[in-house]
CSV table of C-alpha atoms in Angstrom, one decimal:
chain,number,residue,atom,x,y,z
N,1,UNK,CA,0.0,0.0,0.0
N,2,UNK,CA,1.4,3.4,-1.0
N,3,UNK,CA,2.3,5.7,1.8
N,4,UNK,CA,0.2,8.9,2.2
N,5,UNK,CA,2.1,12.1,1.3
N,6,UNK,CA,2.7,14.5,4.2
N,7,UNK,CA,1.1,17.3,2.1
N,8,UNK,CA,-1.5,16.9,-0.6
N,9,UNK,CA,-3.1,19.8,-2.3
N,10,UNK,CA,-5.6,19.2,-5.1
N,11,UNK,CA,-7.3,21.8,-7.3
N,12,UNK,CA,-6.0,24.6,-5.0
N,13,UNK,CA,-7.8,27.9,-5.7
N,14,UNK,CA,-7.2,31.1,-3.8
N,15,UNK,CA,-9.1,34.2,-4.7
N,16,UNK,CA,-9.0,37.6,-3.1
N,17,UNK,CA,-11.7,40.3,-3.4
N,18,UNK,CA,-15.3,40.1,-4.5
N,19,UNK,CA,-17.5,40.6,-7.6
N,20,UNK,CA,-15.6,42.6,-10.3
N,21,UNK,CA,-12.6,43.1,-8.1
N,22,UNK,CA,-11.5,39.5,-7.7
N,23,UNK,CA,-7.8,38.5,-8.0
N,24,UNK,CA,-7.2,34.9,-8.9
N,25,UNK,CA,-3.9,34.0,-7.2
N,26,UNK,CA,-4.0,30.2,-7.3
N,27,UNK,CA,-6.0,28.7,-10.2
N,28,UNK,CA,-6.1,25.0,-9.6
N,29,UNK,CA,-2.8,23.6,-8.4
N,30,UNK,CA,-2.1,19.9,-7.6
N,31,UNK,CA,0.9,19.3,-5.4
N,32,UNK,CA,2.1,16.5,-3.1
N,33,UNK,CA,5.1,16.6,-0.8
N,34,UNK,CA,6.4,13.4,0.9
N,35,UNK,CA,8.0,13.3,4.3
N,36,UNK,CA,11.7,13.9,4.1
N,37,UNK,CA,11.6,16.0,0.9
N,38,UNK,CA,13.3,19.3,0.3
N,39,UNK,CA,11.2,21.2,-2.2
N,40,UNK,CA,11.8,24.7,-3.6
N,41,UNK,CA,8.8,26.6,-5.0
N,42,UNK,CA,9.8,29.2,-7.7
N,43,UNK,CA,8.1,31.6,-9.9
N,44,UNK,CA,8.0,35.4,-10.8
N,45,UNK,CA,6.3,37.9,-8.5
N,46,UNK,CA,2.5,37.3,-8.5
N,47,UNK,CA,2.8,33.6,-9.5
N,48,UNK,CA,1.2,32.5,-6.2
N,49,UNK,CA,4.3,30.8,-4.6
N,50,UNK,CA,4.0,32.6,-1.2
N,51,UNK,CA,0.2,32.2,-1.1
N,52,UNK,CA,0.6,28.4,-1.7
N,53,UNK,CA,3.2,28.3,1.1
N,54,UNK,CA,0.9,30.1,3.5
N,55,UNK,CA,-2.0,27.8,2.7
N,56,UNK,CA,0.2,24.7,3.3
N,57,UNK,CA,1.5,26.3,6.6
N,58,UNK,CA,-2.1,27.0,7.8
N,59,UNK,CA,-1.7,30.8,7.6
N,60,UNK,CA,-4.3,31.1,4.9
N,61,UNK,CA,-7.2,29.1,3.5
N,62,UNK,CA,-8.2,27.9,0.1
N,63,UNK,CA,-11.1,29.4,-1.7
N,64,UNK,CA,-11.6,26.1,-3.5
N,65,UNK,CA,-10.0,22.7,-3.8
N,66,UNK,CA,-8.7,20.5,-0.9
N,67,UNK,CA,-5.8,20.2,1.4
N,68,UNK,CA,-4.8,17.1,3.2
N,69,UNK,CA,-2.1,17.0,5.9
N,70,UNK,CA,-0.9,13.7,7.2
N,71,UNK,CA,-3.9,12.1,5.5
N,72,UNK,CA,-6.4,14.3,7.2
N,73,UNK,CA,-8.5,16.8,5.2
N,74,UNK,CA,-7.9,20.1,6.9
N,75,UNK,CA,-9.6,22.3,4.3
N,76,UNK,CA,-12.6,22.8,6.6
N,77,UNK,CA,-10.8,22.8,10.0
N,78,UNK,CA,-11.8,25.5,12.4
N,79,UNK,CA,-9.4,28.4,13.1
N,80,UNK,CA,-8.6,26.9,16.5
N,81,UNK,CA,-7.7,23.5,14.9
N,82,UNK,CA,-5.5,25.3,12.3
N,83,UNK,CA,-3.8,27.2,15.1
N,84,UNK,CA,-3.0,23.9,16.9
N,85,UNK,CA,-1.6,22.5,13.7
N,86,UNK,CA,0.6,25.6,13.2
N,87,UNK,CA,1.8,25.2,16.8
N,88,UNK,CA,2.6,21.5,16.8
N,89,UNK,CA,3.3,20.5,13.3
N,90,UNK,CA,5.1,23.3,11.4
N,91,UNK,CA,8.1,25.6,11.8
N,92,UNK,CA,8.5,28.9,9.9
N,93,UNK,CA,11.5,30.8,8.6
N,94,UNK,CA,10.7,34.1,7.0
N,95,UNK,CA,12.7,36.7,5.0
N,96,UNK,CA,12.3,39.3,7.7
N,97,UNK,CA,13.3,37.0,10.6
N,98,UNK,CA,10.4,38.1,12.9
N,99,UNK,CA,12.5,38.0,16.1
N,100,UNK,CA,11.6,39.8,19.3
N,101,UNK,CA,14.1,42.6,19.2
N,102,UNK,CA,14.4,43.4,22.8
N,103,UNK,CA,14.6,39.7,23.9
N,104,UNK,CA,17.6,37.4,24.3
N,105,UNK,CA,18.4,34.9,21.6
N,106,UNK,CA,17.5,32.0,23.8
N,107,UNK,CA,14.1,33.6,24.7
N,108,UNK,CA,13.3,33.9,21.0
N,109,UNK,CA,14.0,30.2,20.4
N,110,UNK,CA,12.1,28.8,23.3
N,111,UNK,CA,9.0,30.9,22.5
N,112,UNK,CA,7.2,28.0,20.6
N,113,UNK,CA,7.8,25.7,23.6
N,114,UNK,CA,6.0,28.2,25.9
N,115,UNK,CA,3.0,28.0,23.7
N,116,UNK,CA,3.1,24.2,23.7
N,117,UNK,CA,3.2,24.1,27.5
N,118,UNK,CA,6.7,22.6,27.8
N,119,UNK,CA,8.1,22.9,31.4
N,120,UNK,CA,10.7,25.7,31.8
N,121,UNK,CA,13.7,23.5,32.4
N,122,UNK,CA,12.9,21.3,29.4
N,123,UNK,CA,12.3,24.2,27.0
N,124,UNK,CA,15.6,25.9,28.0
N,125,UNK,CA,17.5,22.6,27.4
N,126,UNK,CA,15.8,22.2,24.0
N,127,UNK,CA,16.4,25.8,23.0
N,128,UNK,CA,20.1,25.5,23.8
N,129,UNK,CA,20.3,22.3,21.8
N,130,UNK,CA,18.6,24.0,18.8
N,131,UNK,CA,21.0,27.0,18.9
N,132,UNK,CA,24.0,24.6,19.2
N,133,UNK,CA,22.8,22.9,16.0
N,134,UNK,CA,22.9,26.2,14.1
N,135,UNK,CA,26.3,27.2,15.6
N,136,UNK,CA,25.1,29.9,17.9
N,137,UNK,CA,25.6,28.4,21.4
N,138,UNK,CA,27.9,31.4,22.1
N,139,UNK,CA,25.1,33.9,21.5
N,140,UNK,CA,22.5,32.7,24.0
N,141,UNK,CA,22.3,35.9,26.0
N,142,UNK,CA,22.7,38.4,23.2
N,143,UNK,CA,19.8,40.5,22.0
N,144,UNK,CA,18.7,39.8,18.5
N,145,UNK,CA,19.6,43.4,17.6
N,146,UNK,CA,23.2,42.6,18.4
N,147,UNK,CA,23.4,39.9,15.7
N,148,UNK,CA,24.2,40.1,12.0
N,149,UNK,CA,21.5,39.3,9.5
N,150,UNK,CA,22.9,35.8,8.9
N,151,UNK,CA,22.9,35.1,12.6
N,152,UNK,CA,19.4,36.3,13.0
N,153,UNK,CA,18.2,33.9,10.3
N,154,UNK,CA,20.0,31.1,12.0
N,155,UNK,CA,18.2,32.0,15.3
N,156,UNK,CA,15.0,31.9,13.3
N,157,UNK,CA,15.9,28.4,12.0
N,158,UNK,CA,16.6,27.3,15.6
N,159,UNK,CA,13.2,28.6,16.6
N,160,UNK,CA,11.6,26.7,13.7
N,161,UNK,CA,13.1,23.4,14.7
N,162,UNK,CA,13.0,23.6,18.5
N,163,UNK,CA,9.7,21.7,18.7
N,164,UNK,CA,10.7,19.1,16.1
N,165,UNK,CA,8.0,20.0,13.5
N,166,UNK,CA,6.8,17.7,10.8
N,167,UNK,CA,7.7,20.3,8.1
N,168,UNK,CA,9.7,23.5,8.0
N,169,UNK,CA,8.3,26.3,5.7
N,170,UNK,CA,10.9,28.9,4.6
N,171,UNK,CA,9.7,31.9,2.7
N,172,UNK,CA,12.6,33.7,0.9
N,173,UNK,CA,15.0,32.8,3.8
N,174,UNK,CA,18.0,34.4,2.1
N,175,UNK,CA,16.1,37.5,0.7
N,176,UNK,CA,17.7,39.9,3.2
N,177,UNK,CA,21.1,38.3,3.4
N,178,UNK,CA,24.4,38.8,1.5
N,179,UNK,CA,25.6,35.9,-0.6
N,180,UNK,CA,27.9,34.4,2.0
N,181,UNK,CA,25.4,34.6,4.8
N,182,UNK,CA,22.7,33.2,2.5
N,183,UNK,CA,24.8,30.2,1.6
N,184,UNK,CA,25.4,29.4,5.3
N,185,UNK,CA,21.7,29.5,5.9
N,186,UNK,CA,21.0,27.3,2.9
N,187,UNK,CA,23.6,24.8,4.0
N,188,UNK,CA,21.9,24.6,7.4
N,189,UNK,CA,18.6,23.9,5.7
N,190,UNK,CA,20.2,21.2,3.5
N,191,UNK,CA,21.8,19.6,6.6
N,192,UNK,CA,18.4,19.6,8.4
N,193,UNK,CA,16.9,17.8,5.4
N,194,UNK,CA,19.8,15.2,5.3
N,195,UNK,CA,18.8,14.5,9.0
N,196,UNK,CA,15.3,13.7,7.8
N,197,UNK,CA,13.5,17.0,8.1
N,198,UNK,CA,10.9,18.0,5.5
N,199,UNK,CA,11.5,21.5,4.0
N,200,UNK,CA,9.4,23.5,1.7
N,201,UNK,CA,11.1,26.7,0.6
N,202,UNK,CA,9.9,29.6,-1.6
N,203,UNK,CA,12.7,31.4,-3.5
N,204,UNK,CA,13.2,33.4,-6.6
N,205,UNK,CA,16.9,32.6,-6.7
N,206,UNK,CA,17.9,29.5,-8.8
N,207,UNK,CA,21.1,29.3,-6.9
N,208,UNK,CA,19.1,28.8,-3.7
N,209,UNK,CA,16.7,26.4,-5.3
N,210,UNK,CA,19.6,24.1,-6.2
N,211,UNK,CA,20.2,23.3,-2.6
N,212,UNK,CA,16.9,21.4,-2.7
N,213,UNK,CA,16.2,18.1,-4.2
N,214,UNK,CA,13.0,19.2,-6.1
N,215,UNK,CA,12.0,22.4,-7.8
N,216,UNK,CA,8.4,23.3,-8.4
N,217,UNK,CA,7.7,26.3,-10.7
N,218,UNK,CA,4.5,28.4,-10.7
N,219,UNK,CA,3.3,31.0,-13.2
N,220,UNK,CA,0.0,32.9,-13.0
N,221,UNK,CA,-1.3,30.7,-10.3
N,222,UNK,CA,-0.7,27.5,-12.1
N,223,UNK,CA,2.0,24.8,-11.8
N,224,UNK,CA,4.4,25.0,-14.7
N,225,UNK,CA,6.9,22.3,-14.0
N,226,UNK,CA,7.9,19.8,-11.3
N,227,UNK,CA,11.6,18.9,-11.4
N,228,UNK,CA,13.3,16.2,-9.3
N,229,UNK,CA,17.0,15.3,-9.7
N,230,UNK,CA,17.1,17.5,-12.8
N,231,UNK,CA,14.3,15.7,-14.6
N,232,UNK,CA,10.9,17.3,-15.3
N,233,UNK,CA,8.0,15.0,-14.3
N,234,UNK,CA,5.1,17.1,-15.3
N,235,UNK,CA,4.2,20.4,-16.9
N,236,UNK,CA,0.6,21.5,-16.5
N,237,UNK,CA,0.7,25.2,-17.5
N,238,UNK,CA,-2.0,25.5,-20.1
N,239,UNK,CA,-3.5,29.1,-19.9
């Protein structure tokens, strides 16, 4: 029996606005992601890549189509149910880091564990382990404002992995970094994937996408191509 994919989106439609002012962002996308994959989603501005990522990360809802996560149809889940999935199942890494500026590095990292009700001693232990994994164990007591951009993004990665999520969503994680810092961040993501973590990354940079094992391309809200190991497995752009 075939194993269920971790993520399965079918006929994904996302519209914004009403009546004559509707913008069609996603126009019927089918996409599955298996546990352990590292997938890059590419496309020009307005192609729908970030919207698709936000839907898969329970930050947005579909207007039509269906979304299954771990075999469960979550399309019609309540807001509270989606909040629990966000808390327990996913980690996020964003272009702008979204760190608490006047808090210590370790306090930023252990924040998801507070929301999950992890006891204080355990969450501090796990936060230190996560920061050690990204090479920042010497920055525990620094404020995030005292770090470089690359270090801030590594803190964000530590925060994303501290609760051992089922999938890490990264939205343009190198967008605010110089080339050298960006490569460090991408190598950390690659290492996390090699350790078994599932990663879905939005990027507009082909150099960044090549750190992943699979590249999905969107255009005008449709899936254009799906490449794995350099081979294109399907191309559905038709409009």
